[in-house]
GROMACS .gro file of C-alpha atoms in nm:
model
  108
    1MET     CA    1  16.228   6.532  -1.988
    2LEU     CA    2  15.969   6.808  -1.989
    3THR     CA    3  16.007   6.854  -2.364
    4THR     CA    4  15.946   6.483  -2.416
    5LEU     CA    5  15.644   6.474  -2.182
    6VAL     CA    6  15.478   6.761  -2.366
    7LYS     CA    7  15.496   6.559  -2.690
    8LEU     CA    8  15.345   6.239  -2.547
    9PRO     CA    9  14.976   6.164  -2.594
   10TYR     CA   10  14.753   6.162  -2.287
   11ALA     CA   11  14.388   6.129  -2.209
   12VAL     CA   12  14.149   6.226  -1.935
   13THR     CA   13  13.917   5.931  -1.959
   14ASP     CA   14  13.676   5.691  -1.794
   15PRO     CA   15  13.847   5.349  -1.791
   16ARG     CA   16  13.510   5.172  -1.802
   17THR     CA   17  13.414   5.318  -2.141
   18ASP     CA   18  13.741   5.404  -2.319
   19ALA     CA   19  13.845   5.138  -2.572
   20GLY     CA   20  14.208   5.250  -2.538
   21MET     CA   21  14.229   5.146  -2.174
   22PRO     CA   22  14.380   4.808  -2.077
   23MET     CA   23  14.146   4.514  -2.133
   24LYS     CA   24  14.126   4.142  -2.061
   25GLY     CA   25  14.434   3.967  -2.194
   26ASP     CA   26  14.656   4.275  -2.181
   27ALA     CA   27  14.987   4.292  -1.997
   28VAL     CA   28  15.051   4.619  -1.819
   29VAL     CA   29  15.348   4.785  -1.651
   30VAL     CA   30  15.234   5.046  -1.398
   31CYS     CA   31  15.472   5.330  -1.308
   32ARG     CA   32  15.358   5.500  -0.989
   33ALA     CA   33  15.429   5.854  -0.874
   34ASP     CA   34  15.638   5.717  -0.582
   35GLY     CA   35  15.881   5.560  -0.833
   36SER     CA   36  15.766   5.200  -0.786
   37THR     CA   37  15.658   4.980  -1.074
   38SER     CA   38  15.439   4.671  -1.101
   39PHE     CA   39  15.369   4.419  -1.375
   40PHE     CA   40  15.017   4.281  -1.428
   41LEU     CA   41  14.848   4.033  -1.660
   42LEU     CA   42  14.482   4.124  -1.682
   43ASP     CA   43  14.245   3.830  -1.647
   44VAL     CA   44  14.489   3.575  -1.792
   45ASP     CA   45  14.551   3.223  -1.665
   46ARG     CA   46  14.925   3.279  -1.654
   47ARG     CA   47  15.007   2.933  -1.519
   48GLY     CA   48  14.805   2.765  -1.792
   49LEU     CA   49  14.967   2.985  -2.055
   50ILE     CA   50  15.317   2.905  -1.924
   51GLU     CA   51  15.244   2.531  -1.909
   52LYS     CA   52  15.110   2.533  -2.264
   53ALA     CA   53  15.414   2.724  -2.395
   54ALA     CA   54  15.656   2.495  -2.207
   55SER     CA   55  15.489   2.179  -2.337
   56GLY     CA   56  15.516   2.289  -2.700
   57THR     CA   57  15.140   2.253  -2.748
   58ALA     CA   58  15.003   2.474  -3.025
   59MET     CA   59  14.856   2.799  -2.895
   60SER     CA   60  14.555   2.976  -3.034
   61GLU     CA   61  14.607   3.321  -3.188
   62GLU     CA   62  14.459   3.478  -2.872
   63GLU     CA   63  14.689   3.278  -2.643
   64GLN     CA   64  14.994   3.363  -2.854
   65GLY     CA   65  14.899   3.731  -2.838
   66GLN     CA   66  14.863   3.713  -2.460
   67PHE     CA   67  15.198   3.535  -2.434
   68ASN     CA   68  15.370   3.799  -2.650
   69ALA     CA   69  15.211   4.086  -2.455
   70ALA     CA   70  15.317   3.929  -2.125
   71HIS     CA   71  15.672   3.879  -2.253
   72ARG     CA   72  15.707   4.242  -2.365
   73ALA     CA   73  15.558   4.386  -2.047
   74MET     CA   74  15.774   4.159  -1.832
   75VAL     CA   75  16.089   4.277  -2.014
   76LEU     CA   76  15.986   4.641  -1.955
   77TRP     CA   77  15.926   4.565  -1.589
   78PHE     CA   78  16.267   4.396  -1.554
   79VAL     CA   79  16.430   4.699  -1.717
   80SER     CA   80  16.258   4.925  -1.464
   81GLN     CA   81  16.423   4.722  -1.188
   82ASN     CA   82  16.775   4.776  -1.325
   83GLU     CA   83  16.906   5.119  -1.225
   84LYS     CA   84  17.180   5.138  -1.491
   85ILE     CA   85  16.939   5.063  -1.775
   86LEU     CA   86  16.678   5.296  -1.626
   87GLU     CA   87  16.938   5.576  -1.598
   88MET     CA   88  17.038   5.524  -1.964
   89LEU     CA   89  16.674   5.534  -2.079
   90THR     CA   90  16.606   5.840  -1.864
   91GLY     CA   91  16.903   6.010  -2.028
   92ILE     CA   92  16.762   5.933  -2.372
   93MET     CA   93  16.422   6.066  -2.266
   94ASN     CA   94  16.583   6.386  -2.130
   95ASP     CA   95  16.733   6.462  -2.472
   96PRO     CA   96  16.519   6.751  -2.604
   97ASP     CA   97  16.548   6.614  -2.958
   98PHE     CA   98  16.441   6.261  -2.863
   99LEU     CA   99  16.091   6.308  -3.005
  100GLY     CA  100  16.079   6.530  -3.308
  101SER     CA  101  15.773   6.611  -3.510
  102GLU     CA  102  15.783   6.264  -3.669
  103PRO     CA  103  15.581   5.989  -3.500
  104ILE     CA  104  15.771   5.708  -3.329
  105PRO     CA  105  15.777   5.401  -3.556
  106ASN     CA  106  15.635   5.070  -3.439
  107LEU     CA  107  15.937   4.890  -3.295
  108SER     CA  108  15.782   4.546  -3.273
   0.00000   0.00000   0.00000
């Protein structure tokens, strides 16, 4: 895992001024040092978004983006709650060759 962590990008930043930090409409999975995780939608009317999706009403591009972000983050959060999947992913991350010199491709 240490080899993988060394290769990951990081930043020492001020969240109020860094454009790379989570913003309104983002979905975020937080992994805490104590091992707990949480799932957040930032400044999104989640009930309204769910109702609109369920009714089949056309969504704006912004709403569809928020819906997709929420879906992906929620799946990641659910995975973090499943020990067998988390153990498998941790095993992959512990492989010293998991991240080579090539960048990780966009998987979406």
